[in-house]
PDB file of C-alpha atoms and ligand atoms in Angstrom:
ATOM      1  CA  UNK A 190      58.471 110.259 -48.314  1.00  0.00           C
ATOM      2  CA  UNK A 191      60.929 108.149 -46.356  1.00  0.00           C
ATOM      3  CA  UNK A 192      58.666 105.189 -45.412  1.00  0.00           C
ATOM      4  CA  UNK A 193      59.496 102.147 -43.310  1.00  0.00           C
ATOM      5  CA  UNK A 194      63.108 101.348 -42.546  1.00  0.00           C
ATOM      6  CA  UNK A 195      65.317  98.988 -44.522  1.00  0.00           C
ATOM      7  CA  UNK A 196      68.151  99.218 -42.000  1.00  0.00           C
ATOM      8  CA  UNK A 197      70.249  96.066 -41.978  1.00  0.00           C
ATOM      9  CA  UNK A 198      68.836  94.804 -45.302  1.00  0.00           C
ATOM     10  CA  UNK A 199      71.044  94.161 -48.305  1.00  0.00           C
ATOM     11  CA  UNK A 200      69.487  94.892 -51.702  1.00  0.00           C
ATOM     12  CA  UNK A 201      70.795  94.205 -55.172  1.00  0.00           C
ATOM     13  CA  UNK A 202      69.218  96.365 -57.870  1.00  0.00           C
ATOM     14  CA  UNK A 203      69.833  96.149 -61.615  1.00  0.00           C
ATOM     15  CA  UNK A 204      69.141  99.145 -63.829  1.00  0.00           C
ATOM     16  CA  UNK A 205      69.472 100.487 -67.330  1.00  0.00           C
ATOM     17  CA  UNK A 206      69.835  98.775 -70.688  1.00  0.00           C
ATOM     18  CA  UNK A 207      72.476  96.298 -71.747  1.00  0.00           C
ATOM     19  CA  UNK A 208      74.560  96.812 -74.870  1.00  0.00           C
ATOM     20  CA  UNK A 209      75.449  93.752 -76.900  1.00  0.00           C
ATOM     21  CA  UNK A 210      78.440  94.373 -79.113  1.00  0.00           C
ATOM     22  CA  UNK A 211      78.340  93.497 -82.807  1.00  0.00           C
ATOM     23  CA  UNK A 212      81.838  94.762 -83.624  1.00  0.00           C
ATOM     24  CA  UNK A 213      84.208  97.344 -82.062  1.00  0.00           C
ATOM     25  CA  UNK A 214      81.964 100.265 -83.084  1.00  0.00           C
ATOM     26  CA  UNK A 215      78.401  98.882 -83.068  1.00  0.00           C
ATOM     27  CA  UNK A 216      76.037  97.340 -80.594  1.00  0.00           C
ATOM     28  CA  UNK A 217      72.417  96.340 -80.005  1.00  0.00           C
ATOM     29  CA  UNK A 218      70.854  98.420 -77.228  1.00  0.00           C
ATOM     30  CA  UNK A 219      67.500  99.692 -76.038  1.00  0.00           C
ATOM     31  CA  UNK A 220      65.903 102.910 -74.799  1.00  0.00           C
ATOM     32  CA  UNK A 221      66.010 102.212 -71.053  1.00  0.00           C
ATOM     33  CA  UNK A 222      67.286 105.304 -69.210  1.00  0.00           C
ATOM     34  CA  UNK A 223      67.976 103.500 -65.916  1.00  0.00           C
ATOM     35  CA  UNK A 224      65.992 106.136 -64.005  1.00  0.00           C
ATOM     36  CA  UNK A 225      63.560 103.686 -62.383  1.00  0.00           C
ATOM     37  CA  UNK A 226      66.269 101.384 -61.056  1.00  0.00           C
ATOM     38  CA  UNK A 227      68.436 104.299 -59.876  1.00  0.00           C
ATOM     39  CA  UNK A 228      65.411 105.812 -58.093  1.00  0.00           C
ATOM     40  CA  UNK A 229      64.788 102.485 -56.320  1.00  0.00           C
ATOM     41  CA  UNK A 230      68.452 102.211 -55.299  1.00  0.00           C
ATOM     42  CA  UNK A 231      68.434 105.779 -54.003  1.00  0.00           C
ATOM     43  CA  UNK A 232      65.181 105.338 -52.057  1.00  0.00           C
ATOM     44  CA  UNK A 233      66.395 102.055 -50.517  1.00  0.00           C
ATOM     45  CA  UNK A 234      69.709 103.602 -49.443  1.00  0.00           C
ATOM     46  CA  UNK A 235      67.830 106.529 -47.902  1.00  0.00           C
ATOM     47  CA  UNK A 236      65.890 103.992 -45.825  1.00  0.00           C
ATOM     48  CA  UNK A 237      69.126 102.536 -44.516  1.00  0.00           C
ATOM     49  CA  UNK A 238      69.610  99.521 -46.807  1.00  0.00           C
ATOM     50  CA  UNK A 239      73.024  98.482 -48.071  1.00  0.00           C
ATOM     51  CA  UNK A 240      72.503  98.694 -51.810  1.00  0.00           C
ATOM     52  CA  UNK A 241      74.504  97.225 -54.674  1.00  0.00           C
ATOM     53  CA  UNK A 242      73.419  98.833 -57.948  1.00  0.00           C
ATOM     54  CA  UNK A 243      74.420  96.937 -61.080  1.00  0.00           C
ATOM     55  CA  UNK A 244      74.112  99.475 -63.858  1.00  0.00           C
ATOM     56  CA  UNK A 245      74.146  99.062 -67.606  1.00  0.00           C
ATOM     57  CA  UNK A 246      75.375 101.958 -69.768  1.00  0.00           C
ATOM     58  CA  UNK A 247      73.460 105.015 -68.489  1.00  0.00           C
ATOM     59  CA  UNK A 248      74.141 108.714 -68.008  1.00  0.00           C
ATOM     60  CA  UNK A 249      73.141 108.971 -64.344  1.00  0.00           C
ATOM     61  CA  UNK A 250      74.957 109.950 -61.163  1.00  0.00           C
ATOM     62  CA  UNK A 251      75.460 107.318 -58.476  1.00  0.00           C
ATOM     63  CA  UNK A 252      72.931 107.824 -55.652  1.00  0.00           C
ATOM     64  CA  UNK A 253      74.409 108.699 -52.237  1.00  0.00           C
ATOM     65  CA  UNK A 254      75.518 105.713 -50.213  1.00  0.00           C
ATOM     66  CA  UNK A 255      75.042 103.189 -53.037  1.00  0.00           C
ATOM     67  CA  UNK A 256      77.727 100.761 -54.209  1.00  0.00           C
ATOM     68  CA  UNK A 257      77.644 100.851 -58.013  1.00  0.00           C
ATOM     69  CA  UNK A 258      78.996  98.227 -60.400  1.00  0.00           C
ATOM     70  CA  UNK A 259      79.034  99.297 -64.060  1.00  0.00           C
ATOM     71  CA  UNK A 260      78.512  96.646 -66.721  1.00  0.00           C
ATOM     72  CA  UNK A 261      77.830  96.645 -70.444  1.00  0.00           C
ATOM     73  CA  UNK A 262      76.398  93.332 -71.636  1.00  0.00           C
ATOM     74  CA  UNK A 263      73.746  90.953 -70.298  1.00  0.00           C
ATOM     75  CA  UNK A 264      76.482  88.414 -69.611  1.00  0.00           C
ATOM     76  CA  UNK A 265      78.467  90.941 -67.541  1.00  0.00           C
ATOM     77  CA  UNK A 266      75.296  91.990 -65.720  1.00  0.00           C
ATOM     78  CA  UNK A 267      74.612  88.360 -64.821  1.00  0.00           C
ATOM     79  CA  UNK A 268      78.143  87.933 -63.429  1.00  0.00           C
ATOM     80  CA  UNK A 269      77.841  91.098 -61.321  1.00  0.00           C
ATOM     81  CA  UNK A 270      74.353  90.303 -59.998  1.00  0.00           C
ATOM     82  CA  UNK A 271      75.133  86.675 -59.109  1.00  0.00           C
ATOM     83  CA  UNK A 272      78.445  87.837 -57.613  1.00  0.00           C
ATOM     84  CA  UNK A 273      76.574  90.306 -55.377  1.00  0.00           C
ATOM     85  CA  UNK A 274      74.534  87.527 -53.690  1.00  0.00           C
ATOM     86  CA  UNK A 275      73.601  86.768 -50.962  1.00  0.00           C
ATOM     87  CA  UNK A 276      71.073  89.559 -50.536  1.00  0.00           C
ATOM     88  CA  UNK A 277      67.730  90.041 -48.818  1.00  0.00           C
ATOM     89  CA  UNK A 278      66.103  91.286 -52.015  1.00  0.00           C
ATOM     90  CA  UNK A 279      66.834  91.471 -55.725  1.00  0.00           C
ATOM     91  CA  UNK A 280      65.043  94.078 -57.808  1.00  0.00           C
ATOM     92  CA  UNK A 281      65.573  93.499 -61.522  1.00  0.00           C
ATOM     93  CA  UNK A 282      64.735  96.841 -63.097  1.00  0.00           C
ATOM     94  CA  UNK A 283      67.206  96.489 -65.965  1.00  0.00           C
ATOM     95  CA  UNK A 284      66.042  96.149 -69.559  1.00  0.00           C
ATOM     96  CA  UNK A 285      68.280  93.187 -70.301  1.00  0.00           C
ATOM     97  CA  UNK A 286      68.782  92.343 -73.977  1.00  0.00           C
ATOM     98  CA  UNK A 287      67.090  89.045 -74.808  1.00  0.00           C
ATOM     99  CA  UNK A 288      69.513  88.283 -77.652  1.00  0.00           C
ATOM    100  CA  UNK A 289      73.161  89.051 -78.293  1.00  0.00           C
ATOM    101  CA  UNK A 290      75.326  88.503 -81.380  1.00  0.00           C
ATOM    102  CA  UNK A 291      76.637  84.927 -81.447  1.00  0.00           C
ATOM    103  CA  UNK A 292      80.107  86.377 -81.842  1.00  0.00           C
ATOM    104  CA  UNK A 293      81.627  89.842 -81.702  1.00  0.00           C
ATOM    105  CA  UNK A 294      83.475  90.630 -84.943  1.00  0.00           C
ATOM    106  CA  UNK A 295      87.104  91.469 -84.052  1.00  0.00           C
ATOM    107  CA  UNK A 296      87.260  94.275 -86.656  1.00  0.00           C
ATOM    108  CA  UNK A 297      84.679  96.735 -87.972  1.00  0.00           C
ATOM    109  CA  UNK A 298      82.246  94.906 -90.265  1.00  0.00           C
ATOM    110  CA  UNK A 299      82.617  96.405 -93.744  1.00  0.00           C
ATOM    111  CA  UNK A 300      79.631  97.255 -95.954  1.00  0.00           C
ATOM    112  CA  UNK A 301      79.374  94.704 -98.741  1.00  0.00           C
ATOM    113  CA  UNK A 302      76.215  92.950 -99.929  1.00  0.00           C
ATOM    114  CA  UNK A 303      72.677  94.364-100.061  1.00  0.00           C
ATOM    115  CA  UNK A 304      71.720  92.256 -97.056  1.00  0.00           C
ATOM    116  CA  UNK A 305      73.478  91.374 -93.851  1.00  0.00           C
ATOM    117  CA  UNK A 306      72.257  88.661 -91.494  1.00  0.00           C
ATOM    118  CA  UNK A 307      73.365  88.715 -87.871  1.00  0.00           C
ATOM    119  CA  UNK A 308      73.180  85.538 -85.846  1.00  0.00           C
ATOM    120  CA  UNK A 309      71.798  86.249 -82.375  1.00  0.00           C
ATOM    121  CA  UNK A 310      71.695  83.925 -79.379  1.00  0.00           C
ATOM    122  CA  UNK A 311      69.633  84.110 -76.170  1.00  0.00           C
ATOM    123  CA  UNK A 312      71.195  85.840 -73.182  1.00  0.00           C
ATOM    124  CA  UNK A 313      70.977  84.382 -69.670  1.00  0.00           C
ATOM    125  CA  UNK A 314      67.728  85.240 -67.854  1.00  0.00           C
ATOM    126  CA  UNK A 315      69.186  86.947 -64.794  1.00  0.00           C
ATOM    127  CA  UNK A 316      65.881  87.299 -62.937  1.00  0.00           C
ATOM    128  CA  UNK A 317      64.945  83.628 -63.340  1.00  0.00           C
ATOM    129  CA  UNK A 318      68.457  82.592 -62.341  1.00  0.00           C
ATOM    130  CA  UNK A 319      68.403  84.706 -59.164  1.00  0.00           C
ATOM    131  CA  UNK A 320      64.962  83.290 -58.270  1.00  0.00           C
ATOM    132  CA  UNK A 321      66.263  79.707 -58.692  1.00  0.00           C
ATOM    133  CA  UNK A 322      69.630  80.338 -57.007  1.00  0.00           C
ATOM    134  CA  UNK A 323      70.653  78.353 -53.886  1.00  0.00           C
ATOM    135  CA  UNK A 324      71.214  81.759 -52.234  1.00  0.00           C
ATOM    136  CA  UNK A 325      67.832  83.071 -53.392  1.00  0.00           C
ATOM    137  CA  UNK A 326      67.033  86.437 -51.840  1.00  0.00           C
ATOM    138  CA  UNK A 327      63.939  86.456 -49.615  1.00  0.00           C
ATOM    139  CA  UNK A 328      62.199  88.693 -52.137  1.00  0.00           C
ATOM    140  CA  UNK A 329      62.774  88.668 -55.869  1.00  0.00           C
ATOM    141  CA  UNK A 330      61.123  91.474 -57.809  1.00  0.00           C
ATOM    142  CA  UNK A 331      60.974  91.785 -61.576  1.00  0.00           C
ATOM    143  CA  UNK A 332      59.731  94.326 -64.052  1.00  0.00           C
ATOM    144  CA  UNK A 333      57.756  93.633 -67.189  1.00  0.00           C
ATOM    145  CA  UNK A 334      57.674  95.856 -70.237  1.00  0.00           C
ATOM    146  CA  UNK A 335      54.486  95.100 -72.121  1.00  0.00           C
ATOM    147  CA  UNK A 336      52.609  96.890 -74.853  1.00  0.00           C
ATOM    148  CA  UNK A 337      49.451  94.729 -74.700  1.00  0.00           C
ATOM    149  CA  UNK A 338      47.754  92.077 -72.525  1.00  0.00           C
ATOM    150  CA  UNK A 339      49.762  93.515 -69.613  1.00  0.00           C
ATOM    151  CA  UNK A 340      48.207  91.438 -66.817  1.00  0.00           C
ATOM    152  CA  UNK A 341      48.330  88.181 -68.789  1.00  0.00           C
ATOM    153  CA  UNK A 342      52.028  88.512 -69.621  1.00  0.00           C
ATOM    154  CA  UNK A 343      53.014  89.957 -66.242  1.00  0.00           C
ATOM    155  CA  UNK A 344      51.334  87.104 -64.360  1.00  0.00           C
ATOM    156  CA  UNK A 345      52.951  84.645 -66.756  1.00  0.00           C
ATOM    157  CA  UNK A 346      56.395  86.028 -65.857  1.00  0.00           C
ATOM    158  CA  UNK A 347      55.519  85.907 -62.139  1.00  0.00           C
ATOM    159  CA  UNK A 348      54.792  82.166 -62.416  1.00  0.00           C
ATOM    160  CA  UNK A 349      57.419  81.146 -64.931  1.00  0.00           C
ATOM    161  CA  UNK A 350      60.329  82.975 -63.316  1.00  0.00           C
ATOM    162  CA  UNK A 351      59.084  82.140 -59.763  1.00  0.00           C
ATOM    163  CA  UNK A 352      59.406  85.708 -58.551  1.00  0.00           C
ATOM    164  CA  UNK A 353      57.490  87.349 -55.711  1.00  0.00           C
ATOM    165  CA  UNK A 354      56.435  90.604 -57.365  1.00  0.00           C
ATOM    166  CA  UNK A 355      56.284  91.849 -60.942  1.00  0.00           C
ATOM    167  CA  UNK A 356      56.006  95.560 -61.660  1.00  0.00           C
ATOM    168  CA  UNK A 357      54.515  96.009 -65.107  1.00  0.00           C
ATOM    169  CA  UNK A 358      55.063  99.249 -66.947  1.00  0.00           C
ATOM    170  CA  UNK A 359      51.718 100.579 -68.069  1.00  0.00           C
ATOM    171  CA  UNK A 360      53.006 101.735 -71.423  1.00  0.00           C
ATOM    172  CA  UNK A 361      50.635 103.940 -73.324  1.00  0.00           C
ATOM    173  CA  UNK A 362      49.900 106.103 -70.263  1.00  0.00           C
ATOM    174  CA  UNK A 363      50.886 109.587 -71.482  1.00  0.00           C
ATOM    175  CA  UNK A 364      54.461 110.565 -70.656  1.00  0.00           C
ATOM    176  CA  UNK A 365      55.369 107.353 -68.855  1.00  0.00           C
ATOM    177  CA  UNK A 366      57.805 104.513 -69.391  1.00  0.00           C
ATOM    178  CA  UNK A 367      61.223 104.398 -71.014  1.00  0.00           C
ATOM    179  CA  UNK A 368      63.204 107.655 -71.164  1.00  0.00           C
ATOM    180  CA  UNK A 369      60.607 109.484 -69.057  1.00  0.00           C
ATOM    181  CA  UNK A 370      60.856 110.937 -65.529  1.00  0.00           C
ATOM    182  CA  UNK A 371      57.349 109.643 -64.828  1.00  0.00           C
ATOM    183  CA  UNK A 372      55.969 106.150 -64.919  1.00  0.00           C
ATOM    184  CA  UNK A 373      52.829 104.156 -64.207  1.00  0.00           C
ATOM    185  CA  UNK A 374      53.163 100.644 -62.824  1.00  0.00           C
ATOM    186  CA  UNK A 375      50.837  97.834 -61.936  1.00  0.00           C
ATOM    187  CA  UNK A 376      52.441  95.519 -59.411  1.00  0.00           C
ATOM    188  CA  UNK A 377      51.278  91.900 -59.404  1.00  0.00           C
ATOM    189  CA  UNK A 378      51.825  89.184 -56.848  1.00  0.00           C
ATOM    190  CA  UNK A 379      50.300  85.729 -56.543  1.00  0.00           C
ATOM    191  CA  UNK A 380      47.006  86.822 -55.000  1.00  0.00           C
ATOM    192  CA  UNK A 381      46.911  90.548 -55.548  1.00  0.00           C
ATOM    193  CA  UNK A 382      47.659  93.588 -57.651  1.00  0.00           C
ATOM    194  CA  UNK A 383      48.061  97.300 -57.110  1.00  0.00           C
ATOM    195  CA  UNK A 384      48.282 100.199 -59.553  1.00  0.00           C
ATOM    196  CA  UNK A 385      50.901 102.869 -58.767  1.00  0.00           C
ATOM    197  CA  UNK A 386      51.100 106.273 -60.468  1.00  0.00           C
ATOM    198  CA  UNK A 387      51.306 107.872 -62.935  1.00  0.00           C
ATOM    199  CA  UNK A 388      53.872 109.666 -60.796  1.00  0.00           C
ATOM    200  CA  UNK A 389      57.533 110.681 -60.842  1.00  0.00           C
ATOM    201  CA  UNK A 390      59.822 107.642 -60.746  1.00  0.00           C
ATOM    202  CA  UNK A 391      61.293 108.867 -57.439  1.00  0.00           C
ATOM    203  CA  UNK A 392      57.832 108.691 -55.820  1.00  0.00           C
ATOM    204  CA  UNK A 393      57.031 105.330 -57.442  1.00  0.00           C
ATOM    205  CA  UNK A 394      60.302 103.949 -56.089  1.00  0.00           C
ATOM    206  CA  UNK A 395      59.181 104.711 -52.525  1.00  0.00           C
ATOM    207  CA  UNK A 396      55.702 103.270 -53.121  1.00  0.00           C
ATOM    208  CA  UNK A 397      57.243 100.139 -54.603  1.00  0.00           C
ATOM    209  CA  UNK A 398      59.544  99.771 -51.564  1.00  0.00           C
ATOM    210  CA  UNK A 399      56.487 100.058 -49.303  1.00  0.00           C
ATOM    211  CA  UNK A 400      54.811  97.227 -51.241  1.00  0.00           C
ATOM    212  CA  UNK A 401      57.979  95.139 -51.029  1.00  0.00           C
ATOM    213  CA  UNK A 402      58.249  95.719 -47.270  1.00  0.00           C
ATOM    214  CA  UNK A 403      54.589  94.813 -46.790  1.00  0.00           C
ATOM    215  CA  UNK A 404      55.271  91.439 -48.407  1.00  0.00           C
ATOM    216  CA  UNK A 405      58.430  90.753 -46.415  1.00  0.00           C
ATOM    217  CA  UNK A 406      58.007  87.606 -44.317  1.00  0.00           C
ATOM    218  CA  UNK A 407      58.013  88.552 -40.615  1.00  0.00           C
TER     219      UNK A 407
HETATM  220  N1  LIG B 573      65.266  89.831 -67.426  1.00  0.00           N
HETATM  221  C1  LIG B 573      66.485  89.308 -67.025  1.00  0.00           C
HETATM  222  N2  LIG B 573      67.309  88.725 -67.936  1.00  0.00           N
HETATM  223  C2  LIG B 573      66.961  88.659 -69.250  1.00  0.00           C
HETATM  224  C3  LIG B 573      65.727  89.199 -69.667  1.00  0.00           C
HETATM  225  C4  LIG B 573      64.899  89.786 -68.732  1.00  0.00           C
HETATM  226  O1  LIG B 573      66.799  89.354 -65.828  1.00  0.00           O
HETATM  227  N3  LIG B 573      67.791  88.082 -70.105  1.00  0.00           N
HETATM  228  C5  LIG B 573      64.379  90.422 -66.403  1.00  0.00           C
HETATM  229  C6  LIG B 573      64.182  91.922 -66.523  1.00  0.00           C
HETATM  230  O2  LIG B 573      65.160  92.619 -65.773  1.00  0.00           O
HETATM  231  C7  LIG B 573      62.794  92.098 -65.917  1.00  0.00           C
HETATM  232  C8  LIG B 573      62.095  90.800 -66.249  1.00  0.00           C
HETATM  233  O3  LIG B 573      63.115  89.843 -66.537  1.00  0.00           O
HETATM  234  O4  LIG B 573      62.842  92.220 -64.517  1.00  0.00           O
HETATM  235  C9  LIG B 573      61.132  90.828 -67.389  1.00  0.00           C
HETATM  236  O5  LIG B 573      61.749  91.356 -68.552  1.00  0.00           O
HETATM  237  P1  LIG B 573      60.911  91.392 -69.891  1.00  0.00           P
HETATM  238  O6  LIG B 573      61.792  91.833 -71.011  1.00  0.00           O
HETATM  239  O7  LIG B 573      59.633  92.121 -69.645  1.00  0.00           O
HETATM  240  O8  LIG B 573      60.505  89.846 -70.059  1.00  0.00           O
HETATM  241  P2  LIG B 573      61.174  88.649 -70.819  1.00  0.00           P
HETATM  242  O9  LIG B 573      61.141  87.481 -69.882  1.00  0.00           O
HETATM  243  O10 LIG B 573      62.495  89.005 -71.390  1.00  0.00           O
HETATM  244  O11 LIG B 573      60.123  88.339 -71.972  1.00  0.00           O
HETATM  245  P3  LIG B 573      59.715  89.235 -73.278  1.00  0.00           P
HETATM  246  O12 LIG B 573      60.809  90.233 -73.529  1.00  0.00           O
HETATM  247  O13 LIG B 573      59.575  88.217 -74.361  1.00  0.00           O
HETATM  248  O14 LIG B 573      58.401  89.885 -72.920  1.00  0.00           O
HETATM  249 CA1  LIG B 574      62.855  90.848 -72.700  1.00  0.00          CA
END
């Protein structure tokens, strides 16, 4: 299960959800467990890569030999990821919040009217920014969480964000996806695609690294 070597390569991996604070006691989050990204970081380190793992709030142990940077919000994740460049590859496995509260209330918001409207603003798109960065890694890999028209949306993200590979979660496959130990992915690149799994995320991580290595320019 060890696969081809990544000795001498530097990888930056993002994993987990981001939490966007509303006030000191509340936040907007999502169900990402971080398991896929942590499995990729662990598998890459086992193959000899130097790995920086930028982790959102998750309950997972740091894989052996991995340098971990803990963050909370999308904005913090962006700072940590961009700060970790240059790298040979970026793998964006995090479920980054698309919107965050326009401002964080300094005190706990008190219950008042029947309705409460929160103003949300777009977060930075970390994956697109890494792909457009002057220190762009040789390979930029994204994930795509889709519930329908998986190939259409995944290929759209591949083009729009100018990334090299997109791993789309095949949601709807029994027992796979967020919060699960198993997953099923379809990986798309400009002129190809490959279905991986359903399989444990640890096994998928190795298969994904093999695909990444196969696409590495000589
Ligand atoms: N991503 C990111 N920064 C964001 C949003 C997403 O880096 N602010 C990355 C994710 O880590 C993932 C990829 O972009 O690798 C695709 O995320 P996804 O949520 O599927 O796509 P979005 O572009 O956010 O579009 P939508 O949620 O509307 O499908
Ligand atoms: Ca999104």
